[in-house]
Amino acid sequence: MVHHSGSIQSFKQQKAEDGKDQCVEESEVTPCETRAEETFPLQKPVTRVKLEARPNSIQRKNPARSSGLFFREGKKRIDYILVYKKSSPQVEKRCTFEKNLRAEGLMLEKEPSLTNNDIMFVKVHAPWETLCKYAEQMNIRMPFRKKCYFTDWKSKTLGSRFHLRCRQIKSWLPRNPMKLDKEALPDLEDTDCYTAPFSRARMHHFTINNRGTFFSNSTRSRIVHHVLQRTKYEEGKSKMGIIRLLGNNTYEAAFPPHEGGYKSRHPIKTHGAQNHRHLLYERWARWGIWYKYQPLDLIRRYFGEKIGLYFAWLGWYTGMLIPAALVGVFVFLYGLFTMDSSQVSKEICEANTTIMCPMCEDTCEPWKLSDSCVYAKVTHLFDNGGTVFFAIFMAIWATVFLEFWKRRRAELTYDWDLIDWEEEEEELRPQFEAKYSRVERVNPISGKPEPFQPFSDKLSRLMVSVSGIFFMISLVLTAVFAVVVFRLIAMEKFASLNWYFVKKNWQFATSGTGVCINFMIIMSLNVVYEKVAYLLTNLEHPRTDSEWENSFSLKMFLFQFVNLNSSTFYIAFFLGRFAGRPGKYNKLFNRWRLEECHPSGCLIDLCLQMGVIMFFKQIWNNFMELGYPLLQNWWSRRKMKKRGGGGQNVENKAQLPQWDKDWNLQPMNAHGLVDEYLEMVLQFGFTTIFVAAFPLAPLLALLNNIIEIRLDAYKFVTQWRRPMPARATDIGIWHGILEGIGVLAVITNAFVIAITSDYIPRFVYAFKYGPCRDKGYHHDDECLQGYMNSSLSVFDIREMKNDSQFRYCRYRDYRAPPWSSGPYEFTLQFWHVLAARLAFIIVFEHLVYGIKSFIAYLIPDMPKGLCDRMRREKYLMQEMMYEAELEHLQKERKKNGRRYHHEWP
């Protein structure tokens, strides 16, 4: 912070103006307070020296001026920032709130903004006694005094010849380029220490080398946030919490500060990192290290376990997409290489004499089957012999992905000390406490009274919420119906257009325009869904923050999943199924004829729908995640320059204190990580549910996720204010949603292969009606000869048009010819194909479900070594607690001068 005389004078004036508020600033300095985390230890001594030596010349002057992370006296670290406008009328509420904050033990200091005269910052600091008090109340686990013993049998046998030889061979291999340089990353955690819930009565058990650094920055911010959430600003049980004050514009923002700038004039390799934010930018958020693993421990330390778990899951999902993308590319290449040799494509391209029935009854003319040669070849890219294999592979892949994620999550929760956190720290939402404070019930776990929501009230609110969900889903279906009507009108217009290119490729024109309009409707309705889901979730009054987030996440997923996939389900399972036949077409409103599938199948329409929506949605999401915050921050800087610094001319942004810089950044989404998870889960659905129709979906998802990781990292580090470091043990309700998508994917892929694609009709023809029916199945080129002619029925065109130059035309169906005894009735081949489709669905689902269940049974949710280690450490921690207590008693007795004999140990 650059402390100008002008800023001091303006602060004094502001203090005089706010004298009526009776908000007295505290300036006491607790003796035990020291500067926290000015430097952080690195694993290599040489790097530590570089990191500590670099900022000495700056830090010797004044830490407050050099970083802007401390109070004006330069010792008390800023744990939280509150922002309000001087012109705000909520003066009484703010002063009462700040007075109660001081009563809770927090220290406050006000500072005017250097960029806007109407903005005032309230710096919040939690002294040591306050941190200890609330750390005990929140059951925060802190490092224990005793060090860990070797509990893993692998660690004991590292000296064996076998392991020494393995390490020697590994040293000969080239270094993995994806691994981060360990010398550049700090040793963040005391991993050789046990942890236990903090207790002031047993403070001597904990490893307290420095009171200023015992509680990390993220822990300090979490404690302050806990106090802010439960401090009153008016009389009454419902008048509490910073969330309500932000809602009624008493405060404009509340956030923990970043730890400094994320860029440095000196290279990190020679001068080290200035702070954790700078280190995160250099080792995580830069585009040049897109191929590197993520520093999850550093992410967790800076942003909290909840955000750390999200990036761990995103990285795991991206890594698991690599084999899926490779197999999908191989399937696509197989279709590409066999496209020209496909018997079905050759028959369509050579059918110069096959006349197809007109696409509309009034203005359309009959057309040649060979005109759709390109359409047939493109269809073969995605509808070939590898489709069934890839569908089975992706169903198994989804199960393996989720099962191994459970193991990975178990390891992370152990390493991050989250095993027992959920039972200890789950807290009630202040809104829930305020709403149901009159009715209390004893908690069966804690034995303490707490607010209780009656079952009748909960049921009535839930019914209203469910009704709202069904209403929004019906709105989605209405939008899909509108798109279907548009496709019917567009099909008729394109088929009768005078433009030859469009008339020849009317299938592509109809599908392309339909999917583009559908995409615009999808993105428009998403804005409405978010607001409705927010209102319905607040109406339910969930008990805890995790319940609120799970309820909101489920609603958002239901809305957007139906919105995104309803048109895809229509194309996959309804397009061309109810079109009727020439002379007896089914019409919508007795006006527009229903769509038909191309003679080579409807799969290409489904593929086009998925490809366009997936591609454009990923581009739009990436723009909204990074481009939109960049534009907003640019606009804020532009307005600041126009105002000339809001009364104080700030020539260089680097001269601004950290709280001013953070205020000019964009806040994190109000819904936390819901939008981030929702985007990836919807992508997972696109990758698995209809993957039989679009084998390139995993490749597009992989490329997008590689960009997504760095986009999110850059956004969190540089464009967003630092979010409140929250804790979590898993990814919440999203895991259950992913498992549900995996089950749905098996069903949909079975139906896509059996109904949408032509795999089953070709299979039945080859074994029952083709030239190989008596010889056995040999090769597609031999066994599928005549398939196209067999799949097309004959219609007497003069029944529909008397002036036509053709007598007969062909259409896609299995019906008897007009000269038979039962004209236009279904043939025996139709029933054979229908029976084969139903049999395939049953066999496919049972086979794949059996394989999925067997794999899930084989892979335990937690590694055996981790289970043994946890049981061993639980036993050792009980031993150490007992020994530490005895040691403390011995010291107390020696201190009092009393001698006891026959004591243990």
PDB file of N, CA and C in Angstrom, residues 619-685:
ATOM      1  N   ILE A 619     -17.993 -23.159 -26.418  1.00  0.00           N
ATOM      2  CA  ILE A 619     -17.444 -21.837 -26.735  1.00  0.00           C
ATOM      3  C   ILE A 619     -18.142 -20.757 -25.914  1.00  0.00           C
ATOM      4  N   TRP A 620     -19.457 -20.827 -25.804  1.00  0.00           N
ATOM      5  CA  TRP A 620     -20.210 -19.838 -25.038  1.00  0.00           C
ATOM      6  C   TRP A 620     -19.842 -19.894 -23.556  1.00  0.00           C
ATOM      7  N   ASN A 621     -19.721 -21.095 -23.007  1.00  0.00           N
ATOM      8  CA  ASN A 621     -19.370 -21.220 -21.594  1.00  0.00           C
ATOM      9  C   ASN A 621     -17.985 -20.660 -21.316  1.00  0.00           C
ATOM     10  N   ASN A 622     -17.031 -20.937 -22.198  1.00  0.00           N
ATOM     11  CA  ASN A 622     -15.676 -20.421 -21.994  1.00  0.00           C
ATOM     12  C   ASN A 622     -15.650 -18.900 -22.078  1.00  0.00           C
ATOM     13  N   PHE A 623     -16.448 -18.339 -22.976  1.00  0.00           N
ATOM     14  CA  PHE A 623     -16.513 -16.876 -23.053  1.00  0.00           C
ATOM     15  C   PHE A 623     -17.116 -16.287 -21.783  1.00  0.00           C
ATOM     16  N   MET A 624     -18.200 -16.893 -21.299  1.00  0.00           N
ATOM     17  CA  MET A 624     -18.850 -16.374 -20.101  1.00  0.00           C
ATOM     18  C   MET A 624     -17.973 -16.539 -18.872  1.00  0.00           C
ATOM     19  N   GLU A 625     -17.131 -17.562 -18.848  1.00  0.00           N
ATOM     20  CA  GLU A 625     -16.288 -17.800 -17.675  1.00  0.00           C
ATOM     21  C   GLU A 625     -15.090 -16.865 -17.629  1.00  0.00           C
ATOM     22  N   LEU A 626     -14.498 -16.551 -18.789  1.00  0.00           N
ATOM     23  CA  LEU A 626     -13.304 -15.718 -18.786  1.00  0.00           C
ATOM     24  C   LEU A 626     -13.517 -14.401 -19.516  1.00  0.00           C
ATOM     25  N   GLY A 627     -14.115 -14.472 -20.709  1.00  0.00           N
ATOM     26  CA  GLY A 627     -14.278 -13.252 -21.496  1.00  0.00           C
ATOM     27  C   GLY A 627     -15.153 -12.225 -20.806  1.00  0.00           C
ATOM     28  N   TYR A 628     -16.244 -12.670 -20.214  1.00  0.00           N
ATOM     29  CA  TYR A 628     -17.159 -11.739 -19.549  1.00  0.00           C
ATOM     30  C   TYR A 628     -16.510 -11.066 -18.332  1.00  0.00           C
ATOM     31  N   PRO A 629     -15.843 -11.807 -17.418  1.00  0.00           N
ATOM     32  CA  PRO A 629     -15.132 -11.119 -16.324  1.00  0.00           C
ATOM     33  C   PRO A 629     -14.047 -10.179 -16.818  1.00  0.00           C
ATOM     34  N   LEU A 630     -13.334 -10.556 -17.894  1.00  0.00           N
ATOM     35  CA  LEU A 630     -12.308  -9.668 -18.429  1.00  0.00           C
ATOM     36  C   LEU A 630     -12.919  -8.360 -18.919  1.00  0.00           C
ATOM     37  N   LEU A 631     -14.050  -8.450 -19.617  1.00  0.00           N
ATOM     38  CA  LEU A 631     -14.723  -7.241 -20.090  1.00  0.00           C
ATOM     39  C   LEU A 631     -15.222  -6.397 -18.922  1.00  0.00           C
ATOM     40  N   GLN A 632     -15.771  -7.048 -17.898  1.00  0.00           N
ATOM     41  CA  GLN A 632     -16.257  -6.299 -16.743  1.00  0.00           C
ATOM     42  C   GLN A 632     -15.116  -5.579 -16.024  1.00  0.00           C
ATOM     43  N   ASN A 633     -13.989  -6.282 -15.817  1.00  0.00           N
ATOM     44  CA  ASN A 633     -12.854  -5.650 -15.144  1.00  0.00           C
ATOM     45  C   ASN A 633     -12.276  -4.517 -15.987  1.00  0.00           C
ATOM     46  N   TRP A 634     -12.249  -4.717 -17.311  1.00  0.00           N
ATOM     47  CA  TRP A 634     -11.767  -3.659 -18.194  1.00  0.00           C
ATOM     48  C   TRP A 634     -12.678  -2.433 -18.109  1.00  0.00           C
ATOM     49  N   TRP A 635     -13.980  -2.656 -18.077  1.00  0.00           N
ATOM     50  CA  TRP A 635     -14.920  -1.551 -17.996  1.00  0.00           C
ATOM     51  C   TRP A 635     -14.793  -0.815 -16.667  1.00  0.00           C
ATOM     52  N   SER A 636     -14.537  -1.564 -15.578  1.00  0.00           N
ATOM     53  CA  SER A 636     -14.347  -0.928 -14.271  1.00  0.00           C
ATOM     54  C   SER A 636     -13.105  -0.047 -14.281  1.00  0.00           C
ATOM     55  N   ARG A 637     -12.019  -0.536 -14.856  1.00  0.00           N
ATOM     56  CA  ARG A 637     -10.800   0.270 -14.943  1.00  0.00           C
ATOM     57  C   ARG A 637     -11.018   1.507 -15.814  1.00  0.00           C
ATOM     58  N   ARG A 638     -11.795   1.347 -16.866  1.00  0.00           N
ATOM     59  CA  ARG A 638     -12.061   2.475 -17.768  1.00  0.00           C
ATOM     60  C   ARG A 638     -12.865   3.560 -17.053  1.00  0.00           C
ATOM     61  N   LYS A 639     -13.881   3.144 -16.301  1.00  0.00           N
ATOM     62  CA  LYS A 639     -14.661   4.122 -15.551  1.00  0.00           C
ATOM     63  C   LYS A 639     -13.800   4.801 -14.483  1.00  0.00           C
ATOM     64  N   MET A 640     -12.893   4.031 -13.895  1.00  0.00           N
ATOM     65  CA  MET A 640     -12.032   4.606 -12.864  1.00  0.00           C
ATOM     66  C   MET A 640     -11.108   5.674 -13.462  1.00  0.00           C
ATOM     67  N   LYS A 641     -10.597   5.415 -14.682  1.00  0.00           N
ATOM     68  CA  LYS A 641      -9.739   6.404 -15.335  1.00  0.00           C
ATOM     69  C   LYS A 641     -10.518   7.658 -15.707  1.00  0.00           C
ATOM     70  N   LYS A 642     -11.794   7.468 -16.147  1.00  0.00           N
ATOM     71  CA  LYS A 642     -12.612   8.625 -16.514  1.00  0.00           C
ATOM     72  C   LYS A 642     -12.873   9.512 -15.306  1.00  0.00           C
ATOM     73  N   ARG A 643     -13.070   8.860 -14.134  1.00  0.00           N
ATOM     74  CA  ARG A 643     -13.327   9.642 -12.932  1.00  0.00           C
ATOM     75  C   ARG A 643     -12.055  10.276 -12.379  1.00  0.00           C
ATOM     76  N   GLY A 644     -10.916   9.882 -12.951  1.00  0.00           N
ATOM     77  CA  GLY A 644      -9.653  10.399 -12.445  1.00  0.00           C
ATOM     78  C   GLY A 644      -9.310   9.891 -11.076  1.00  0.00           C
ATOM     79  N   GLY A 645      -9.684   8.658 -10.790  1.00  0.00           N
ATOM     80  CA  GLY A 645      -9.381   8.076  -9.497  1.00  0.00           C
ATOM     81  C   GLY A 645     -10.390   8.415  -8.441  1.00  0.00           C
ATOM     82  N   GLY A 646     -11.534   8.941  -8.833  1.00  0.00           N
ATOM     83  CA  GLY A 646     -12.600   9.226  -7.861  1.00  0.00           C
ATOM     84  C   GLY A 646     -12.225  10.313  -6.880  1.00  0.00           C
ATOM     85  N   GLY A 647     -11.457  11.294  -7.321  1.00  0.00           N
ATOM     86  CA  GLY A 647     -11.099  12.377  -6.412  1.00  0.00           C
ATOM     87  C   GLY A 647      -9.637  12.329  -6.027  1.00  0.00           C
ATOM     88  N   GLN A 648      -8.996  11.161  -6.114  1.00  0.00           N
ATOM     89  CA  GLN A 648      -7.576  11.034  -5.837  1.00  0.00           C
ATOM     90  C   GLN A 648      -6.934  10.410  -7.053  1.00  0.00           C
ATOM     91  N   ASN A 649      -5.958  11.046  -7.603  1.00  0.00           N
ATOM     92  CA  ASN A 649      -5.348  10.590  -8.850  1.00  0.00           C
ATOM     93  C   ASN A 649      -4.378   9.462  -8.559  1.00  0.00           C
ATOM     94  N   VAL A 650      -4.711   8.273  -9.002  1.00  0.00           N
ATOM     95  CA  VAL A 650      -3.844   7.119  -8.840  1.00  0.00           C
ATOM     96  C   VAL A 650      -3.271   6.783 -10.207  1.00  0.00           C
ATOM     97  N   GLU A 651      -2.001   7.115 -10.422  1.00  0.00           N
ATOM     98  CA  GLU A 651      -1.432   6.959 -11.747  1.00  0.00           C
ATOM     99  C   GLU A 651      -1.160   5.512 -12.088  1.00  0.00           C
ATOM    100  N   ASN A 652      -0.782   4.727 -11.129  1.00  0.00           N
ATOM    101  CA  ASN A 652      -0.391   3.351 -11.405  1.00  0.00           C
ATOM    102  C   ASN A 652      -1.242   2.417 -10.559  1.00  0.00           C
ATOM    103  N   LYS A 653      -1.749   1.379 -11.214  1.00  0.00           N
ATOM    104  CA  LYS A 653      -2.565   0.413 -10.482  1.00  0.00           C
ATOM    105  C   LYS A 653      -1.757  -0.303  -9.412  1.00  0.00           C
ATOM    106  N   ALA A 654      -0.440  -0.457  -9.632  1.00  0.00           N
ATOM    107  CA  ALA A 654       0.399  -1.149  -8.656  1.00  0.00           C
ATOM    108  C   ALA A 654       0.477  -0.393  -7.343  1.00  0.00           C
ATOM    109  N   GLN A 655       0.170   0.918  -7.342  1.00  0.00           N
ATOM    110  CA  GLN A 655       0.227   1.692  -6.113  1.00  0.00           C
ATOM    111  C   GLN A 655      -1.012   1.500  -5.250  1.00  0.00           C
ATOM    112  N   LEU A 656      -2.052   0.918  -5.781  1.00  0.00           N
ATOM    113  CA  LEU A 656      -3.265   0.721  -5.011  1.00  0.00           C
ATOM    114  C   LEU A 656      -3.045  -0.328  -3.928  1.00  0.00           C
ATOM    115  N   PRO A 657      -3.671  -0.142  -2.765  1.00  0.00           N
ATOM    116  CA  PRO A 657      -3.599  -1.206  -1.749  1.00  0.00           C
ATOM    117  C   PRO A 657      -4.372  -2.425  -2.213  1.00  0.00           C
ATOM    118  N   GLN A 658      -4.133  -3.547  -1.543  1.00  0.00           N
ATOM    119  CA  GLN A 658      -4.714  -4.804  -1.997  1.00  0.00           C
ATOM    120  C   GLN A 658      -6.237  -4.783  -1.930  1.00  0.00           C
ATOM    121  N   TRP A 659      -6.798  -4.116  -0.908  1.00  0.00           N
ATOM    122  CA  TRP A 659      -8.262  -4.114  -0.806  1.00  0.00           C
ATOM    123  C   TRP A 659      -8.900  -3.340  -1.961  1.00  0.00           C
ATOM    124  N   ASP A 660      -8.229  -2.297  -2.448  1.00  0.00           N
ATOM    125  CA  ASP A 660      -8.747  -1.565  -3.607  1.00  0.00           C
ATOM    126  C   ASP A 660      -8.656  -2.417  -4.871  1.00  0.00           C
ATOM    127  N   LYS A 661      -7.568  -3.130  -5.031  1.00  0.00           N
ATOM    128  CA  LYS A 661      -7.427  -4.011  -6.198  1.00  0.00           C
ATOM    129  C   LYS A 661      -8.480  -5.112  -6.179  1.00  0.00           C
ATOM    130  N   ASP A 662      -8.688  -5.703  -5.020  1.00  0.00           N
ATOM    131  CA  ASP A 662      -9.681  -6.780  -4.935  1.00  0.00           C
ATOM    132  C   ASP A 662     -11.094  -6.268  -5.167  1.00  0.00           C
ATOM    133  N   TRP A 663     -11.367  -5.058  -4.705  1.00  0.00           N
ATOM    134  CA  TRP A 663     -12.708  -4.497  -4.899  1.00  0.00           C
ATOM    135  C   TRP A 663     -13.010  -4.295  -6.385  1.00  0.00           C
ATOM    136  N   ASN A 664     -11.994  -3.986  -7.177  1.00  0.00           N
ATOM    137  CA  ASN A 664     -12.182  -3.784  -8.611  1.00  0.00           C
ATOM    138  C   ASN A 664     -12.275  -5.098  -9.384  1.00  0.00           C
ATOM    139  N   LEU A 665     -12.035  -6.238  -8.718  1.00  0.00           N
ATOM    140  CA  LEU A 665     -12.234  -7.533  -9.367  1.00  0.00           C
ATOM    141  C   LEU A 665     -13.696  -7.945  -9.267  1.00  0.00           C
ATOM    142  N   GLN A 666     -14.044  -8.992 -10.020  1.00  0.00           N
ATOM    143  CA  GLN A 666     -15.425  -9.485 -10.022  1.00  0.00           C
ATOM    144  C   GLN A 666     -15.618 -10.491  -8.881  1.00  0.00           C
ATOM    145  N   PRO A 667     -16.769 -10.459  -8.235  1.00  0.00           N
ATOM    146  CA  PRO A 667     -17.016 -11.463  -7.180  1.00  0.00           C
ATOM    147  C   PRO A 667     -17.269 -12.834  -7.779  1.00  0.00           C
ATOM    148  N   MET A 668     -17.020 -13.853  -6.997  1.00  0.00           N
ATOM    149  CA  MET A 668     -17.320 -15.209  -7.429  1.00  0.00           C
ATOM    150  C   MET A 668     -18.829 -15.366  -7.579  1.00  0.00           C
ATOM    151  N   ASN A 669     -19.234 -16.310  -8.432  1.00  0.00           N
ATOM    152  CA  ASN A 669     -20.660 -16.544  -8.635  1.00  0.00           C
ATOM    153  C   ASN A 669     -21.376 -16.711  -7.301  1.00  0.00           C
ATOM    154  N   ALA A 670     -22.599 -16.180  -7.235  1.00  0.00           N
ATOM    155  CA  ALA A 670     -23.360 -16.271  -5.990  1.00  0.00           C
ATOM    156  C   ALA A 670     -23.676 -17.713  -5.618  1.00  0.00           C
ATOM    157  N   HIS A 671     -23.672 -18.602  -6.588  1.00  0.00           N
ATOM    158  CA  HIS A 671     -24.002 -19.998  -6.334  1.00  0.00           C
ATOM    159  C   HIS A 671     -22.761 -20.864  -6.138  1.00  0.00           C
ATOM    160  N   GLY A 672     -21.616 -20.239  -5.962  1.00  0.00           N
ATOM    161  CA  GLY A 672     -20.407 -21.012  -5.707  1.00  0.00           C
ATOM    162  C   GLY A 672     -19.976 -21.811  -6.921  1.00  0.00           C
ATOM    163  N   LEU A 673     -19.720 -23.088  -6.695  1.00  0.00           N
ATOM    164  CA  LEU A 673     -19.216 -23.962  -7.745  1.00  0.00           C
ATOM    165  C   LEU A 673     -20.319 -24.674  -8.516  1.00  0.00           C
ATOM    166  N   VAL A 674     -21.562 -24.298  -8.293  1.00  0.00           N
ATOM    167  CA  VAL A 674     -22.665 -24.994  -8.963  1.00  0.00           C
ATOM    168  C   VAL A 674     -22.535 -24.871 -10.469  1.00  0.00           C
ATOM    169  N   ASP A 675     -22.255 -23.666 -10.945  1.00  0.00           N
ATOM    170  CA  ASP A 675     -22.138 -23.475 -12.396  1.00  0.00           C
ATOM    171  C   ASP A 675     -20.978 -24.265 -12.971  1.00  0.00           C
ATOM    172  N   GLU A 676     -19.867 -24.350 -12.231  1.00  0.00           N
ATOM    173  CA  GLU A 676     -18.701 -25.087 -12.733  1.00  0.00           C
ATOM    174  C   GLU A 676     -19.011 -26.580 -12.830  1.00  0.00           C
ATOM    175  N   TYR A 677     -19.576 -27.138 -11.756  1.00  0.00           N
ATOM    176  CA  TYR A 677     -19.939 -28.555 -11.784  1.00  0.00           C
ATOM    177  C   TYR A 677     -21.020 -28.835 -12.826  1.00  0.00           C
ATOM    178  N   LEU A 678     -22.001 -27.943 -12.911  1.00  0.00           N
ATOM    179  CA  LEU A 678     -23.115 -28.168 -13.836  1.00  0.00           C
ATOM    180  C   LEU A 678     -22.622 -28.256 -15.266  1.00  0.00           C
ATOM    181  N   GLU A 679     -21.714 -27.387 -15.636  1.00  0.00           N
ATOM    182  CA  GLU A 679     -21.179 -27.423 -17.002  1.00  0.00           C
ATOM    183  C   GLU A 679     -20.496 -28.753 -17.291  1.00  0.00           C
ATOM    184  N   MET A 680     -19.699 -29.239 -16.341  1.00  0.00           N
ATOM    185  CA  MET A 680     -18.969 -30.481 -16.570  1.00  0.00           C
ATOM    186  C   MET A 680     -19.884 -31.702 -16.528  1.00  0.00           C
ATOM    187  N   VAL A 681     -20.886 -31.690 -15.658  1.00  0.00           N
ATOM    188  CA  VAL A 681     -21.800 -32.836 -15.572  1.00  0.00           C
ATOM    189  C   VAL A 681     -22.666 -32.928 -16.823  1.00  0.00           C
ATOM    190  N   LEU A 682     -23.128 -31.791 -17.332  1.00  0.00           N
ATOM    191  CA  LEU A 682     -23.877 -31.811 -18.585  1.00  0.00           C
ATOM    192  C   LEU A 682     -23.001 -32.300 -19.732  1.00  0.00           C
ATOM    193  N   GLN A 683     -21.747 -31.905 -19.696  1.00  0.00           N
ATOM    194  CA  GLN A 683     -20.816 -32.410 -20.714  1.00  0.00           C
ATOM    195  C   GLN A 683     -20.618 -33.916 -20.574  1.00  0.00           C
ATOM    196  N   PHE A 684     -20.529 -34.392 -19.333  1.00  0.00           N
ATOM    197  CA  PHE A 684     -20.410 -35.835 -19.098  1.00  0.00           C
ATOM    198  C   PHE A 684     -21.629 -36.566 -19.662  1.00  0.00           C
ATOM    199  N   GLY A 685     -22.810 -35.964 -19.521  1.00  0.00           N
ATOM    200  CA  GLY A 685     -24.000 -36.571 -20.104  1.00  0.00           C
ATOM    201  C   GLY A 685     -23.932 -36.634 -21.609  1.00  0.00           C
TER     202      GLY A 685
END
